[in-house]
Every structure is written in structure tokens, then in C-alpha cells.
CSV table of C-alpha atoms in Angstrom, one decimal:
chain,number,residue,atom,x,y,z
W,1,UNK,CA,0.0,0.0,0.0
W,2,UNK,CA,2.6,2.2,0.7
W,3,UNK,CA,4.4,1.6,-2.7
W,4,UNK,CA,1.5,2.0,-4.3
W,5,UNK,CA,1.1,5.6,-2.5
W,6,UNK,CA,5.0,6.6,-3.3
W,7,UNK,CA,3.8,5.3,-7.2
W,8,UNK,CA,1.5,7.3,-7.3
W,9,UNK,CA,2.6,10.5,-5.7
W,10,UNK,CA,6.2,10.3,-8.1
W,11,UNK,CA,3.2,9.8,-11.3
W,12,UNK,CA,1.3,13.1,-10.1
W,13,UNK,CA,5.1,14.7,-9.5
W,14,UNK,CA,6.0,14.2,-12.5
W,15,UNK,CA,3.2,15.1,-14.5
W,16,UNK,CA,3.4,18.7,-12.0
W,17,UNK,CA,6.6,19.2,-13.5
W,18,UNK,CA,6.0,18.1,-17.1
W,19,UNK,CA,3.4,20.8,-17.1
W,20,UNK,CA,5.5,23.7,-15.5
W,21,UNK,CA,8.2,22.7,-17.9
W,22,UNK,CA,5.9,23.2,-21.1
W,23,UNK,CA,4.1,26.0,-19.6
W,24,UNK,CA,7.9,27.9,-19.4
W,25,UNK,CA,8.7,26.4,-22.9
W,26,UNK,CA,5.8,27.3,-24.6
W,27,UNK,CA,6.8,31.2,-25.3
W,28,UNK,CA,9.9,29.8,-27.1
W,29,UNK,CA,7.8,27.2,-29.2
W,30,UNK,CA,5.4,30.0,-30.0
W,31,UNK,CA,8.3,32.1,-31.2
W,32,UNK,CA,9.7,29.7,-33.4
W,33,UNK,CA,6.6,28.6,-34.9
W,34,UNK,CA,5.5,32.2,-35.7
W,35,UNK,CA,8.9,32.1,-37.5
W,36,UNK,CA,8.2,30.5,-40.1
W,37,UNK,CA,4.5,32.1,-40.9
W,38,UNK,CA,3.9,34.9,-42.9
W,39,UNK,CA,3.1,38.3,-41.6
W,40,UNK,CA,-0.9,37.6,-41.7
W,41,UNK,CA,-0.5,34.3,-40.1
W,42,UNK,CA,1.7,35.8,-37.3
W,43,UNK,CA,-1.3,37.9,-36.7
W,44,UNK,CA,-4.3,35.7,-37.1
W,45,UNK,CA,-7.3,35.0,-34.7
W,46,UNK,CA,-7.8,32.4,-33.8
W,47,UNK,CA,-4.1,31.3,-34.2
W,48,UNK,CA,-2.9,28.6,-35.9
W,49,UNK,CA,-0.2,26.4,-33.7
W,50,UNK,CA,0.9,23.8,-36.4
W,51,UNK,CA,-1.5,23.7,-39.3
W,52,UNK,CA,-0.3,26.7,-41.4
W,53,UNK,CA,1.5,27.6,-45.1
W,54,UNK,CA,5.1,27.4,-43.0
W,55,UNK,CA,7.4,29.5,-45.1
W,56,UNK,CA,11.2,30.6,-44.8
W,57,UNK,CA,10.7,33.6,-45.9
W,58,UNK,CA,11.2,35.4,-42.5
W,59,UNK,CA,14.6,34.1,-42.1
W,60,UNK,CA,15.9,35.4,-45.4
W,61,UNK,CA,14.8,38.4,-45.2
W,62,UNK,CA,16.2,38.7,-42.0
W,63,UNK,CA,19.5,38.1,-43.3
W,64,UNK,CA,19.1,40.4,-46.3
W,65,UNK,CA,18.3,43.2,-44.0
W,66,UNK,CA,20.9,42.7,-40.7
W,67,UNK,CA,24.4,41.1,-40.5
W,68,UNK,CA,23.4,38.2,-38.1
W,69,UNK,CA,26.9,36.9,-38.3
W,70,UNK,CA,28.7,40.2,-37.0
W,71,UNK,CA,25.6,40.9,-33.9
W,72,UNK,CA,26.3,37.1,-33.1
W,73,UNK,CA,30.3,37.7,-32.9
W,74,UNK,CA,29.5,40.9,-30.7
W,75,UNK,CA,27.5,38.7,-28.4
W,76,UNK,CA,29.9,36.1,-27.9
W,77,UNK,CA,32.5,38.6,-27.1
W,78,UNK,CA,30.9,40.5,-24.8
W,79,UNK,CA,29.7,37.1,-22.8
W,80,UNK,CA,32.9,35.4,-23.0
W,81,UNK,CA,34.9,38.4,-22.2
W,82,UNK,CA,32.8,39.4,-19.5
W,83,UNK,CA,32.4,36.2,-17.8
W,84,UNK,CA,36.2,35.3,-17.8
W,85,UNK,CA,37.3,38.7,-16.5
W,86,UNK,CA,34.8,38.4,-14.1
W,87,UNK,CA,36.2,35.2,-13.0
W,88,UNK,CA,39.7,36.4,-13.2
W,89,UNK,CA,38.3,39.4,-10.3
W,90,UNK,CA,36.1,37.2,-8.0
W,91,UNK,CA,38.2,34.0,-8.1
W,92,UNK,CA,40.4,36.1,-5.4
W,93,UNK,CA,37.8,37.9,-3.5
W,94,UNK,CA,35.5,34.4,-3.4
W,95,UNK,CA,39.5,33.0,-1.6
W,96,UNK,CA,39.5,35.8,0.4
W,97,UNK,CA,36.0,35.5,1.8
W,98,UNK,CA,35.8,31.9,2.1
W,99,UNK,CA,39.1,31.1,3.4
W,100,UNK,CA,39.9,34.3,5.3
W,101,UNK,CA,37.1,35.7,6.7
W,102,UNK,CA,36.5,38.6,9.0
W,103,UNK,CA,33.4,39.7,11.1
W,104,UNK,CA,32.7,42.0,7.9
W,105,UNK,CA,32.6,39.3,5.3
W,106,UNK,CA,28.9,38.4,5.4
W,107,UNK,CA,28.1,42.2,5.6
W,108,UNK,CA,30.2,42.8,2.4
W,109,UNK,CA,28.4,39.8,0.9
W,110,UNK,CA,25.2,40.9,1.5
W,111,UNK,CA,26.0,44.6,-0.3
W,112,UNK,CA,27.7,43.3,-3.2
W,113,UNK,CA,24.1,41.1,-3.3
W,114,UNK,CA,21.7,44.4,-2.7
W,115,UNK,CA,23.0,45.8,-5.7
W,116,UNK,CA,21.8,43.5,-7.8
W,117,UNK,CA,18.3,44.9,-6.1
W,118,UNK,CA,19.0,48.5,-7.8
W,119,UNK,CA,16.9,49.5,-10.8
W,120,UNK,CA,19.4,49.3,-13.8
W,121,UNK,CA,17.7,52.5,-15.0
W,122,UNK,CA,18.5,54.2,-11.7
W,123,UNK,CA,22.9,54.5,-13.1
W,124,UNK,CA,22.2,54.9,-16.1
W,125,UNK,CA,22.6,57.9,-16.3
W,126,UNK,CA,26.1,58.6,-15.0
W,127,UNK,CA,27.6,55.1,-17.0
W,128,UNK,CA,25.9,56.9,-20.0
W,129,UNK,CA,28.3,60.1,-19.3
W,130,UNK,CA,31.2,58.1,-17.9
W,131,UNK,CA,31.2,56.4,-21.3
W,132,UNK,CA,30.7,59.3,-23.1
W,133,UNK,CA,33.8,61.0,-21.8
W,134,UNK,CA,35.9,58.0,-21.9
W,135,UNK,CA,34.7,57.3,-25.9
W,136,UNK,CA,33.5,53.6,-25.1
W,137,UNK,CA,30.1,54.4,-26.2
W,138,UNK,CA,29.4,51.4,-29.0
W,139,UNK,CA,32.7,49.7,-28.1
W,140,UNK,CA,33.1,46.2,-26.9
W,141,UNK,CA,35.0,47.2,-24.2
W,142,UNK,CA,32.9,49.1,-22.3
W,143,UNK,CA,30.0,46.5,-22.8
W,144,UNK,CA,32.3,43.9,-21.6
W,145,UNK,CA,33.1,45.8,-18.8
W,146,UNK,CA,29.7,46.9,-17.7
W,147,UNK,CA,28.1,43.5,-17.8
W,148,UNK,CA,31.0,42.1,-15.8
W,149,UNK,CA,30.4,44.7,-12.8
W,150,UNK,CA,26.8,44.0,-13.0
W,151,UNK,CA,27.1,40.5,-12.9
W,152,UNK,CA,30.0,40.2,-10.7
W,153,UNK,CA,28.0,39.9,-7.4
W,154,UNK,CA,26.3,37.0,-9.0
W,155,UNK,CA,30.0,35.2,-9.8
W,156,UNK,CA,31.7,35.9,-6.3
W,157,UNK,CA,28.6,34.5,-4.5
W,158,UNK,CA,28.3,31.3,-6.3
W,159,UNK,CA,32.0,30.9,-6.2
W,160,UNK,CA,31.8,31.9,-2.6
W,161,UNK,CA,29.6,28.8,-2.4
W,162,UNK,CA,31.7,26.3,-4.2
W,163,UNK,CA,34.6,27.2,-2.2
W,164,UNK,CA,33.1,26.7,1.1
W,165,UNK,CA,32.6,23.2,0.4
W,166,UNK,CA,36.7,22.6,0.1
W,167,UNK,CA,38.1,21.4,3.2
W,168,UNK,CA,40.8,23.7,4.5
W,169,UNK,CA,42.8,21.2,5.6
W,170,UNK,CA,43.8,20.7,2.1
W,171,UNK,CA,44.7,24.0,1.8
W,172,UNK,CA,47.1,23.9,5.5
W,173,UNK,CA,48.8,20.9,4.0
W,174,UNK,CA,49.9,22.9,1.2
W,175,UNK,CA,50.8,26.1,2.5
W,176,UNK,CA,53.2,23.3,5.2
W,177,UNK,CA,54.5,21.9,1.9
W,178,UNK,CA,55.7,25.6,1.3
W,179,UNK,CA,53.3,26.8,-1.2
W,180,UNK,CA,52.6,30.3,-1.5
W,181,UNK,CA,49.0,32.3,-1.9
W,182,UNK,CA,49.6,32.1,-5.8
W,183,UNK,CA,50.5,28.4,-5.8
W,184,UNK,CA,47.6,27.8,-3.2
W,185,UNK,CA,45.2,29.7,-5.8
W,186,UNK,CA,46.4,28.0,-8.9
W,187,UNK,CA,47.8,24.7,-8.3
W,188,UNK,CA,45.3,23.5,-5.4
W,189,UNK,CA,42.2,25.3,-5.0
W,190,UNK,CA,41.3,26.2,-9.1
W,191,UNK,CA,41.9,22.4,-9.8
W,192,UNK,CA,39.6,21.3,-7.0
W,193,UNK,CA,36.8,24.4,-7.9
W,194,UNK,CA,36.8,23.0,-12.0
W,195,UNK,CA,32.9,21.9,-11.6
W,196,UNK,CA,32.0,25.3,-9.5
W,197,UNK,CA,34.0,27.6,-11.5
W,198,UNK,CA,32.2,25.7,-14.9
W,199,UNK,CA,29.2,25.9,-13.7
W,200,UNK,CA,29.6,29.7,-13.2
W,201,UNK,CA,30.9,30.5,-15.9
W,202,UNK,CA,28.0,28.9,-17.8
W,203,UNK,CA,25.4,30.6,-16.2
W,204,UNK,CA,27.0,33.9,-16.8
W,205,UNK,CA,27.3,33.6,-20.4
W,206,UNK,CA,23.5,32.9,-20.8
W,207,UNK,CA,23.1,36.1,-18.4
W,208,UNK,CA,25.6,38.0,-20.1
W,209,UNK,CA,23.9,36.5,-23.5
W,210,UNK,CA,20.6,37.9,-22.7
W,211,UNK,CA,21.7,41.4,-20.9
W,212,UNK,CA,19.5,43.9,-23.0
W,213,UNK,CA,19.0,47.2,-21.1
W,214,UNK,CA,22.6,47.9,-21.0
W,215,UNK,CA,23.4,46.8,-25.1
W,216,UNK,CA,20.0,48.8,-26.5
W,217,UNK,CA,21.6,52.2,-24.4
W,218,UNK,CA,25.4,51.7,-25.0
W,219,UNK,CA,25.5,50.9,-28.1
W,220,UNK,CA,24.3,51.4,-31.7
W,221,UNK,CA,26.3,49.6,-34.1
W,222,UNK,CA,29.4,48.8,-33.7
W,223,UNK,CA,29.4,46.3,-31.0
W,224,UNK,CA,25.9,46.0,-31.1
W,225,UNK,CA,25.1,42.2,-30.0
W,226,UNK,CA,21.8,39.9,-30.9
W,227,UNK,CA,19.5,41.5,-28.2
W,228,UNK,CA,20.0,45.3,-30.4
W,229,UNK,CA,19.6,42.8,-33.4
W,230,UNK,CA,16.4,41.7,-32.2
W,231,UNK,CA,14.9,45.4,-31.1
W,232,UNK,CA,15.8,46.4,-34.9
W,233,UNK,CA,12.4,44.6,-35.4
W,234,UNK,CA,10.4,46.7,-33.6
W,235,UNK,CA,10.0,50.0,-35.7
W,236,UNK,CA,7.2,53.4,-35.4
W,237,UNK,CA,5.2,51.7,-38.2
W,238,UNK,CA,4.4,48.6,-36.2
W,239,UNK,CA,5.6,45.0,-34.8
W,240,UNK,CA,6.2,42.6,-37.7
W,241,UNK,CA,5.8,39.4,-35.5
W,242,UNK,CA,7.0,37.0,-38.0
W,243,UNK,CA,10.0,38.6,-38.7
W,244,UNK,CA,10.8,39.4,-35.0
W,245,UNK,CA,10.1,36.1,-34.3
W,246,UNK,CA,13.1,35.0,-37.0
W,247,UNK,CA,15.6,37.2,-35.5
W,248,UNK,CA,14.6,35.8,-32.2
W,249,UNK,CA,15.4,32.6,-32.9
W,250,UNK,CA,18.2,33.0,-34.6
W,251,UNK,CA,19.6,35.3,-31.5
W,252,UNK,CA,18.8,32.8,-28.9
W,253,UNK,CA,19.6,29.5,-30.9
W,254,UNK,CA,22.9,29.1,-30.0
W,255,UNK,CA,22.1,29.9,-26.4
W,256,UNK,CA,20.0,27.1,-26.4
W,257,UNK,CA,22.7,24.8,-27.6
W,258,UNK,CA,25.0,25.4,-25.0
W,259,UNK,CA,22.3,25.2,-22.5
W,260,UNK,CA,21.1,21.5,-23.8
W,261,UNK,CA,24.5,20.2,-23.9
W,262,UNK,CA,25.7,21.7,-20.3
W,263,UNK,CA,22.5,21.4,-18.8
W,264,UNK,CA,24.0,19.1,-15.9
W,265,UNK,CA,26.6,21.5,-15.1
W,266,UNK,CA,23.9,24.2,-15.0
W,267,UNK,CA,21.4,22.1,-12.2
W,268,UNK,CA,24.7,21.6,-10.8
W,269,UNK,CA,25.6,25.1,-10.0
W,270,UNK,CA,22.1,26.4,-9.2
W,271,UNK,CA,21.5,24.0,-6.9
W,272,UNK,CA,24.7,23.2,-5.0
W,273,UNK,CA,24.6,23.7,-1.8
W,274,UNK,CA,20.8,22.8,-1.8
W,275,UNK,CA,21.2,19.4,-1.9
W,276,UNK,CA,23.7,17.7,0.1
């Protein structure tokens, strides 16, 4: 009887979470259907989820109009770059915090977290002029150096987290066998933090990946990434769903991807700590 009860609660578990799953999939199957319908289609009521004149249309006019290939190299620089000099700043402080703590630790901790809590419109202002008088308005640079900042609580906490779980001991043992901080960094504690420091750097490229406030006001050409090439679609005359929808899935395609094939290391690293 009691089997049967764990059956059946694991049956109506699972179908919970089959549900919430499509439910939060759904926008992006809508999106890439509407993709490949044509303009009226896109707009038609009642809509049509599968049973329409599907078309490709979208897609190359999409690529007639916008370089897809240069906003798609913009995006993956600004991600990349961001997220590994991020790393190369908290990798230090995430030591510092976890191995050499003071009374202030948790207090810094929780500011560098409350400023995630700010408005991003609330600086905007004074980046926008900063960047003005340094001329790295529309330059990779200071994109990649903006979205590192703002995500740079979220990489020291998680690596914060990932540290704590390594024994110091290991760490005594090789400061005895006369290793330096350096050494003790590189040689001991990175090795041992591979799954952590993966896993964060993952989820800051999607983050970085799908940063859109601070591309559409930085930047107009030059470095502009997927999510400008995406907003290109929205114009005074009107929305053209279908091709919006195109040049949204084109822009988070590849994001998708990497998500699908590092989806392990992704649970991994928003969960650790949870589950013991």
C-alpha cells in the first residue's frame, strides 16, 4: 500500500513538472513557430499552432536586411569576455571571503548582493556620461566591462559557495609543503573548484547572453550584439511578428545549444549547496 502511494505521488510529481516545464517552454515554441508564418498568419485570430502555409521567408529576409553573423560575434565577445574577466576578479575575493574571513565578510556579501536589487535605469545615467567622456560608447570594451560589474556579485557568490565546500585542511597541507597564496590559488584550490568555476561561468554567459537594457543604451552599431539585433524589429510603423520572431530565434539559438548540452553542469551550480 505504501508503494503504491510513493507510485502514485512520483506519477502526479512528474506530471506537476511536465506541465511547468511546457508552460515555461511554450513562449519559445510560440516564437519559433510564428517564425516561419507569414506576416498575416503571425497575426491571425484564432491562431494557428501547427496547421499553417510554414514559409522561410522570414529568415531570409532577416538576413538580407541585418548582418546576423557580426551581432552574433559581438554577443559572444561581450559574454565570454565578461564572464572570464569576471572570473579572473572574484576568483580572489570568493579565496579571500571563504578562506579568510572577517566579522565584515557576510556584511560585504550581502551589499555586493543588494546591488543586484537596484533599478538598472537608476545608473544609467552617469555610465551613460562616464562612457561618453571615456569614448566607449558602441565599443566592446565598455559593454564587456559593464556587464561584468553587473554580474560580478552574482559570480563571487556562487564561487563563494563552491569554495566553502573545500576542506581547508587541504589547503594547511599545502601552505606546510611551502606553497605560496599564488600556488595555493592556482595549483590547489582552481583544480579542486573546475565543476564550480564551470558551472559559473556557464550561467553567466547565458546572463551575459541575454543582458539587453545595458546593449540597446550603450551601443548602436558597432558592438551591437543579438539583443540590439532583435529590437531592430520593432520599428514606429508597427511589430512585424513574424520577422521578430526570426531574428529571435536565430539570436537565442545558439544559447539554447549550449544550455542543452551543459545542462547538468547548469542544475549543478544552481542548486549546489541545496542538496547535500
Amino acid at each position: 500500500m505504501a508503494r503504491a502511494a510513493s507510485t502514485r505521488q512520483t506519477i502526479v510529481m512528474t506530471a506537476i513538472g511536465w506541465l511547468v516545464g511546457l508552460a515555461i517552454f511554450f513562449p519559445i515554441l510560440w516564437t519559433v513557430l510564428t517564425s516561419f508564418k507569414t506576416e498575416g498568419e503571425a497575426v491571425s485570430i484564432p491562431p494557428s499552432l501547427l496547421f499553417f502555409d510554414w514559409t522561410l521567408e522570414n529568415y531570409s529576409e532577416v538576413q538580407e536586411r541585418s548582418n546576423y553573423l557580426r551581432h552574433f560575434a559581438n554577443s559572444v565577445a561581450i559574454s565570454i569576455g565578461s564572464t572570464l574577466l569576471g572570473l579572473l576578479v572574484a576568483v580572489p575575493a570568493a579565496w579571500a571571503m571563504a578562506f579568510a574571513p572577517t566579522r565584515r565578510t557576510k556584511d560585504i556579501l550581502m551589499w555586493m548582493l543588494s546591488t543586484k536589487m537596484l533599478p538598472a535605469v537608476g545608473v544609467l545615467m552617469p555610465i551613460y556620461l562616464i562612457f561618453r567622456d571615456l569614448g566607449l560608447l558602441d565599443s566592446l570594451l565598455g559593454l564587456t566591462v559593464v556587464i561584468m560589474l553587473i554580474n560580478l556579485p552574482i559570480i563571487v557568490w556562487m564561487l563563494y559557495t563552491y569554495f566553502r565546500e573545500i576542506p581547508p585542511d587541504i589547503l594547511e597541507a599545502a601552505r606546510m609543503d611551502g606553497a605560496g597564496l599564488w600556488q595555493e590559488v592556482v595549483h590547489v584550490l582552481t583544480p579542486m573548484a573546475v565543476p564550480g568555476i564551470a558551472s559559473t561561468f556557464l550561467l553567466n554567459v547565458i546572463l551575459a547572453w541575454n543582458e539587453a537594457f545595458w546593449t540597446l543604451n550603450l551601443t548602436t552599431t558597432n558592438a551591437a550584439p543579438l539583443t540590439a539585433f532583435i529590437a531592430s524589429y520593432s520599428s514606429p510603423e508597427g511589430l512585424f511578428w513574424a520577422k521578430l520572431s526570426a531574428a529571435s530565434t536565430m539570436a537565442i539559438a545558439p544559447i539554447l545549444i549550449l544550455g542543452w548540452f551543459s545542462q547538468r553542469q547548469l542544475v549543478r551550480g544552481l542548486t549546489f549547496g541545496a542538496v547535500k
